[in-house]
């Protein structure tokens, strides 16, 4: 969810499901347009393949670029083009379908041959076809960038990349069938301060284009075609929300200090550089997590080292004197880019994600590391690695960081030699080995969004199992306590940058568990500060001791509510 209330007309966005290739009739007049679309998609595909070829050659040597050369040649084959043009004009069907049919018949022919080398060509053809189809079909997605009026966006499943590319100034609210509180779409909605309700099941089928909608991101309600009394009720509610926000903005500038003087740093998570304004406006002490992968989800090519350097520098320079923790790429899972999506992994959340992806593409990874290193001198930078699953993976990662540092030194590029390097703890195996990992890290930050997902085995974006997603599960509280103790045992600070930290009641519990820093969506900073300011350390610690003894999350909730509920409800 993302808090706030909004009202507006529904815009139902139908995303292209992965495997469905659209098939529809066109008129004779439309064949030219369809042909142009294909040519544009082929150009984009050529561009993708050239980038891949260059990277492969740079990384593994010249001979490995040959496969991409062959792909590029296939795209220019006049016979192929002629045969598709003929099919388009005679069948009068859309170009996606023609491309798909062409692939099917070619693959069939190749697979009937006995030569294994020729058989393998069918894989190449499939690869190229997928790329072309992606470009043809992704056109729909990117049209969200061309919204011309204010709307409430209703969708089956908006991807994080849709959120990044859409024209946000026209999106008043978001309603989605899939997704949970910690899905990246929800996280981005909070970052962009767009009220959102996710996990509604069949909303995108029920709501029609143009329906008047009220989205209440606080209660999780969506009302279709509200009557007059309902409208009046929500107008009143909106006024109350405004009043509450006004109170919170008066807290924003105050320190997050308990009544007995214990200060805990409350920072913000950001996804795009433009969020630094929001960080300052909400009184965050810095950035505890910059999800750098969103720079890679803008439409177009992967950002170069130079483009990244500029983005990191911009964030650091906008927040002088405030620590900014830049997390290296956490692509994969639900944060897909074409390069990963095309692999069609069965279990993307357990697969080629985050540090695993970076370790398999050293060129990409080192580009990013050098960009961060070079930017580090422009502010209080810290570096953080995502999804570390154990000590050996951390060693391999640190070795690449050393190589990147050496490359900067050789080029005479200045960087902060004592740049703090931390790790995220978001995989149970990392939590269980936190004592070992802490020996090589300057800090640890617990990512509960994933830690809960992987510990309880519950997909954080799947509304059907959302009821199991429970931060107060005894297993989660024990792991958090272990990581805090291990970190402190090794003399390093422990923070949390998962969404759990953004809940005021949980923040009190985390204070009691000994957490040094909390980082969250910027909008949540004032309410968490208010919660921390309304308690003393001793009572928070007592609550934490009790919570750790509880046998169910419900008991933890009841304890926290009975001890602190009144104070938090009183605003
Ligand atoms: C987390 O897993 O808690 C986290 C902060 O990282 P992300 O939400 O980007 O996966
Ligand atoms: Mg994570």
PDB file of N, CA, C and O in Angstrom, residues 509-553:
ATOM      1  N   UNK A 509       9.973  -1.534  18.612  1.00  0.00           N
ATOM      2  CA  UNK A 509      10.502  -2.874  18.885  1.00  0.00           C
ATOM      3  C   UNK A 509      11.968  -2.975  18.421  1.00  0.00           C
ATOM      4  O   UNK A 509      12.822  -3.525  19.135  1.00  0.00           O
ATOM      5  N   UNK A 510      12.257  -2.418  17.251  1.00  0.00           N
ATOM      6  CA  UNK A 510      13.619  -2.500  16.694  1.00  0.00           C
ATOM      7  C   UNK A 510      14.605  -1.691  17.546  1.00  0.00           C
ATOM      8  O   UNK A 510      15.748  -2.103  17.749  1.00  0.00           O
ATOM      9  N   UNK A 511      14.132  -0.571  18.065  1.00  0.00           N
ATOM     10  CA  UNK A 511      14.952   0.204  19.004  1.00  0.00           C
ATOM     11  C   UNK A 511      15.292  -0.683  20.201  1.00  0.00           C
ATOM     12  O   UNK A 511      16.448  -0.771  20.627  1.00  0.00           O
ATOM     13  N   UNK A 512      14.281  -1.368  20.707  1.00  0.00           N
ATOM     14  CA  UNK A 512      14.487  -2.256  21.857  1.00  0.00           C
ATOM     15  C   UNK A 512      15.400  -3.421  21.548  1.00  0.00           C
ATOM     16  O   UNK A 512      16.100  -3.935  22.418  1.00  0.00           O
ATOM     17  N   UNK A 513      15.414  -3.843  20.292  1.00  0.00           N
ATOM     18  CA  UNK A 513      16.287  -4.968  19.905  1.00  0.00           C
ATOM     19  C   UNK A 513      17.729  -4.499  19.675  1.00  0.00           C
ATOM     20  O   UNK A 513      18.608  -5.302  19.395  1.00  0.00           O
ATOM     21  N   UNK A 514      17.961  -3.203  19.724  1.00  0.00           N
ATOM     22  CA  UNK A 514      19.329  -2.681  19.658  1.00  0.00           C
ATOM     23  C   UNK A 514      19.765  -2.149  18.310  1.00  0.00           C
ATOM     24  O   UNK A 514      20.949  -1.873  18.082  1.00  0.00           O
ATOM     25  N   UNK A 515      18.814  -1.969  17.408  1.00  0.00           N
ATOM     26  CA  UNK A 515      19.147  -1.468  16.072  1.00  0.00           C
ATOM     27  C   UNK A 515      19.740  -0.057  16.161  1.00  0.00           C
ATOM     28  O   UNK A 515      19.268   0.771  16.929  1.00  0.00           O
ATOM     29  N   UNK A 516      20.777   0.210  15.353  1.00  0.00           N
ATOM     30  CA  UNK A 516      21.415   1.528  15.400  1.00  0.00           C
ATOM     31  C   UNK A 516      20.770   2.535  14.453  1.00  0.00           C
ATOM     32  O   UNK A 516      20.812   3.738  14.697  1.00  0.00           O
ATOM     33  N   UNK A 517      20.269   2.039  13.344  1.00  0.00           N
ATOM     34  CA  UNK A 517      19.689   2.931  12.330  1.00  0.00           C
ATOM     35  C   UNK A 517      18.483   2.277  11.702  1.00  0.00           C
ATOM     36  O   UNK A 517      18.442   1.048  11.568  1.00  0.00           O
ATOM     37  N   UNK A 518      17.542   3.110  11.259  1.00  0.00           N
ATOM     38  CA  UNK A 518      16.400   2.598  10.499  1.00  0.00           C
ATOM     39  C   UNK A 518      16.314   3.398   9.206  1.00  0.00           C
ATOM     40  O   UNK A 518      16.555   4.607   9.213  1.00  0.00           O
ATOM     41  N   UNK A 519      15.991   2.731   8.123  1.00  0.00           N
ATOM     42  CA  UNK A 519      15.845   3.456   6.860  1.00  0.00           C
ATOM     43  C   UNK A 519      14.574   2.986   6.175  1.00  0.00           C
ATOM     44  O   UNK A 519      14.252   1.784   6.194  1.00  0.00           O
ATOM     45  N   UNK A 520      13.859   3.921   5.572  1.00  0.00           N
ATOM     46  CA  UNK A 520      12.507   3.611   5.063  1.00  0.00           C
ATOM     47  C   UNK A 520      12.110   4.598   3.971  1.00  0.00           C
ATOM     48  O   UNK A 520      12.839   5.568   3.729  1.00  0.00           O
ATOM     49  N   UNK A 521      10.924   4.376   3.372  1.00  0.00           N
ATOM     50  CA  UNK A 521      10.415   5.354   2.403  1.00  0.00           C
ATOM     51  C   UNK A 521      10.420   6.708   3.101  1.00  0.00           C
ATOM     52  O   UNK A 521       9.986   6.802   4.257  1.00  0.00           O
ATOM     53  N   UNK A 522      10.834   7.755   2.395  1.00  0.00           N
ATOM     54  CA  UNK A 522      10.965   9.070   3.041  1.00  0.00           C
ATOM     55  C   UNK A 522       9.669   9.505   3.728  1.00  0.00           C
ATOM     56  O   UNK A 522       9.699  10.072   4.825  1.00  0.00           O
ATOM     57  N   UNK A 523       8.519   9.208   3.114  1.00  0.00           N
ATOM     58  CA  UNK A 523       7.244   9.654   3.699  1.00  0.00           C
ATOM     59  C   UNK A 523       7.009   9.094   5.100  1.00  0.00           C
ATOM     60  O   UNK A 523       6.254   9.667   5.872  1.00  0.00           O
ATOM     61  N   UNK A 524       7.641   7.955   5.410  1.00  0.00           N
ATOM     62  CA  UNK A 524       7.402   7.337   6.717  1.00  0.00           C
ATOM     63  C   UNK A 524       8.314   7.897   7.813  1.00  0.00           C
ATOM     64  O   UNK A 524       8.107   7.604   8.998  1.00  0.00           O
ATOM     65  N   UNK A 525       9.315   8.662   7.436  1.00  0.00           N
ATOM     66  CA  UNK A 525      10.298   9.122   8.434  1.00  0.00           C
ATOM     67  C   UNK A 525       9.654   9.884   9.598  1.00  0.00           C
ATOM     68  O   UNK A 525       9.892   9.558  10.766  1.00  0.00           O
ATOM     69  N   UNK A 526       8.776  10.888   9.338  1.00  0.00           N
ATOM     70  CA  UNK A 526       8.235  11.647  10.471  1.00  0.00           C
ATOM     71  C   UNK A 526       7.432  10.787  11.454  1.00  0.00           C
ATOM     72  O   UNK A 526       7.556  10.965  12.667  1.00  0.00           O
ATOM     73  N   UNK A 527       6.605   9.862  10.948  1.00  0.00           N
ATOM     74  CA  UNK A 527       5.789   9.078  11.886  1.00  0.00           C
ATOM     75  C   UNK A 527       6.658   8.147  12.714  1.00  0.00           C
ATOM     76  O   UNK A 527       6.384   7.886  13.892  1.00  0.00           O
ATOM     77  N   UNK A 528       7.759   7.654  12.125  1.00  0.00           N
ATOM     78  CA  UNK A 528       8.665   6.791  12.893  1.00  0.00           C
ATOM     79  C   UNK A 528       9.421   7.631  13.932  1.00  0.00           C
ATOM     80  O   UNK A 528       9.583   7.223  15.089  1.00  0.00           O
ATOM     81  N   UNK A 529       9.814   8.821  13.538  1.00  0.00           N
ATOM     82  CA  UNK A 529      10.484   9.702  14.511  1.00  0.00           C
ATOM     83  C   UNK A 529       9.552   9.974  15.694  1.00  0.00           C
ATOM     84  O   UNK A 529       9.951   9.935  16.848  1.00  0.00           O
ATOM     85  N   UNK A 530       8.286  10.259  15.353  1.00  0.00           N
ATOM     86  CA  UNK A 530       7.319  10.556  16.409  1.00  0.00           C
ATOM     87  C   UNK A 530       7.211   9.366  17.376  1.00  0.00           C
ATOM     88  O   UNK A 530       7.191   9.542  18.596  1.00  0.00           O
ATOM     89  N   UNK A 531       7.152   8.146  16.812  1.00  0.00           N
ATOM     90  CA  UNK A 531       7.026   6.957  17.663  1.00  0.00           C
ATOM     91  C   UNK A 531       8.243   6.828  18.585  1.00  0.00           C
ATOM     92  O   UNK A 531       8.109   6.582  19.785  1.00  0.00           O
ATOM     93  N   UNK A 532       9.427   7.008  18.028  1.00  0.00           N
ATOM     94  CA  UNK A 532      10.644   6.841  18.833  1.00  0.00           C
ATOM     95  C   UNK A 532      10.739   7.927  19.908  1.00  0.00           C
ATOM     96  O   UNK A 532      11.222   7.682  21.017  1.00  0.00           O
ATOM     97  N   UNK A 533      10.252   9.105  19.588  1.00  0.00           N
ATOM     98  CA  UNK A 533      10.310  10.213  20.551  1.00  0.00           C
ATOM     99  C   UNK A 533       9.298  10.033  21.682  1.00  0.00           C
ATOM    100  O   UNK A 533       9.409  10.666  22.717  1.00  0.00           O
ATOM    101  N   UNK A 534       8.321   9.159  21.469  1.00  0.00           N
ATOM    102  CA  UNK A 534       7.284   9.032  22.493  1.00  0.00           C
ATOM    103  C   UNK A 534       7.545   7.893  23.487  1.00  0.00           C
ATOM    104  O   UNK A 534       6.699   7.588  24.306  1.00  0.00           O
ATOM    105  N   UNK A 535       8.715   7.254  23.375  1.00  0.00           N
ATOM    106  CA  UNK A 535       9.018   6.153  24.318  1.00  0.00           C
ATOM    107  C   UNK A 535      10.382   6.396  24.979  1.00  0.00           C
ATOM    108  O   UNK A 535      11.131   7.272  24.563  1.00  0.00           O
ATOM    109  N   UNK A 536      10.672   5.581  26.021  1.00  0.00           N
ATOM    110  CA  UNK A 536      12.046   5.609  26.533  1.00  0.00           C
ATOM    111  C   UNK A 536      12.706   4.268  26.236  1.00  0.00           C
ATOM    112  O   UNK A 536      12.027   3.262  25.986  1.00  0.00           O
ATOM    113  N   UNK A 537      14.031   4.286  26.213  1.00  0.00           N
ATOM    114  CA  UNK A 537      14.778   3.106  25.773  1.00  0.00           C
ATOM    115  C   UNK A 537      14.438   1.877  26.612  1.00  0.00           C
ATOM    116  O   UNK A 537      14.258   0.777  26.094  1.00  0.00           O
ATOM    117  N   UNK A 538      14.311   2.113  27.940  1.00  0.00           N
ATOM    118  CA  UNK A 538      14.092   0.975  28.840  1.00  0.00           C
ATOM    119  C   UNK A 538      12.788   0.243  28.488  1.00  0.00           C
ATOM    120  O   UNK A 538      12.761  -0.984  28.392  1.00  0.00           O
ATOM    121  N   UNK A 539      11.724   0.983  28.276  1.00  0.00           N
ATOM    122  CA  UNK A 539      10.456   0.291  27.983  1.00  0.00           C
ATOM    123  C   UNK A 539      10.491  -0.393  26.613  1.00  0.00           C
ATOM    124  O   UNK A 539       9.889  -1.446  26.421  1.00  0.00           O
ATOM    125  N   UNK A 540      11.256   0.191  25.689  1.00  0.00           N
ATOM    126  CA  UNK A 540      11.386  -0.463  24.369  1.00  0.00           C
ATOM    127  C   UNK A 540      12.170  -1.772  24.528  1.00  0.00           C
ATOM    128  O   UNK A 540      11.827  -2.796  23.922  1.00  0.00           O
ATOM    129  N   UNK A 541      13.198  -1.735  25.354  1.00  0.00           N
ATOM    130  CA  UNK A 541      13.996  -2.959  25.570  1.00  0.00           C
ATOM    131  C   UNK A 541      13.166  -4.030  26.278  1.00  0.00           C
ATOM    132  O   UNK A 541      13.242  -5.213  25.942  1.00  0.00           O
ATOM    133  N   UNK A 542      12.356  -3.598  27.227  1.00  0.00           N
ATOM    134  CA  UNK A 542      11.498  -4.577  27.924  1.00  0.00           C
ATOM    135  C   UNK A 542      10.528  -5.222  26.945  1.00  0.00           C
ATOM    136  O   UNK A 542      10.300  -6.433  26.968  1.00  0.00           O
ATOM    137  N   UNK A 543       9.973  -4.393  26.067  1.00  0.00           N
ATOM    138  CA  UNK A 543       9.020  -4.930  25.076  1.00  0.00           C
ATOM    139  C   UNK A 543       9.734  -5.924  24.160  1.00  0.00           C
ATOM    140  O   UNK A 543       9.179  -6.968  23.792  1.00  0.00           O
ATOM    141  N   UNK A 544      10.982  -5.623  23.808  1.00  0.00           N
ATOM    142  CA  UNK A 544      11.732  -6.516  22.921  1.00  0.00           C
ATOM    143  C   UNK A 544      12.003  -7.852  23.606  1.00  0.00           C
ATOM    144  O   UNK A 544      11.884  -8.919  22.979  1.00  0.00           O
ATOM    145  N   UNK A 545      12.340  -7.798  24.891  1.00  0.00           N
ATOM    146  CA  UNK A 545      12.582  -9.053  25.632  1.00  0.00           C
ATOM    147  C   UNK A 545      11.307  -9.898  25.626  1.00  0.00           C
ATOM    148  O   UNK A 545      11.336 -11.107  25.347  1.00  0.00           O
ATOM    149  N   UNK A 546      10.181  -9.244  25.877  1.00  0.00           N
ATOM    150  CA  UNK A 546       8.905  -9.980  25.886  1.00  0.00           C
ATOM    151  C   UNK A 546       8.590 -10.530  24.492  1.00  0.00           C
ATOM    152  O   UNK A 546       8.156 -11.664  24.335  1.00  0.00           O
ATOM    153  N   UNK A 547       8.818  -9.706  23.475  1.00  0.00           N
ATOM    154  CA  UNK A 547       8.487 -10.124  22.096  1.00  0.00           C
ATOM    155  C   UNK A 547       9.287 -11.360  21.700  1.00  0.00           C
ATOM    156  O   UNK A 547       8.771 -12.265  21.033  1.00  0.00           O
ATOM    157  N   UNK A 548      10.538 -11.406  22.123  1.00  0.00           N
ATOM    158  CA  UNK A 548      11.378 -12.554  21.748  1.00  0.00           C
ATOM    159  C   UNK A 548      10.909 -13.851  22.402  1.00  0.00           C
ATOM    160  O   UNK A 548      11.258 -14.934  21.950  1.00  0.00           O
ATOM    161  N   UNK A 549      10.126 -13.706  23.490  1.00  0.00           N
ATOM    162  CA  UNK A 549       9.624 -14.921  24.151  1.00  0.00           C
ATOM    163  C   UNK A 549       8.282 -15.369  23.571  1.00  0.00           C
ATOM    164  O   UNK A 549       7.785 -16.439  23.896  1.00  0.00           O
ATOM    165  N   UNK A 550       7.676 -14.534  22.752  1.00  0.00           N
ATOM    166  CA  UNK A 550       6.334 -14.860  22.237  1.00  0.00           C
ATOM    167  C   UNK A 550       6.369 -16.033  21.253  1.00  0.00           C
ATOM    168  O   UNK A 550       7.310 -16.188  20.487  1.00  0.00           O
ATOM    169  N   UNK A 551       5.283 -16.805  21.309  1.00  0.00           N
ATOM    170  CA  UNK A 551       5.225 -17.963  20.413  1.00  0.00           C
ATOM    171  C   UNK A 551       4.457 -17.666  19.130  1.00  0.00           C
ATOM    172  O   UNK A 551       4.334 -18.525  18.270  1.00  0.00           O
ATOM    173  N   UNK A 552       3.892 -16.488  19.021  1.00  0.00           N
ATOM    174  CA  UNK A 552       3.183 -16.159  17.776  1.00  0.00           C
ATOM    175  C   UNK A 552       3.285 -14.667  17.505  1.00  0.00           C
ATOM    176  O   UNK A 552       3.504 -13.870  18.419  1.00  0.00           O
ATOM    177  N   UNK A 553       3.108 -14.303  16.238  1.00  0.00           N
ATOM    178  CA  UNK A 553       3.189 -12.883  15.890  1.00  0.00           C
ATOM    179  C   UNK A 553       2.039 -12.107  16.502  1.00  0.00           C
ATOM    180  O   UNK A 553       2.159 -10.932  16.837  1.00  0.00           O
TER     181      UNK A 553
END
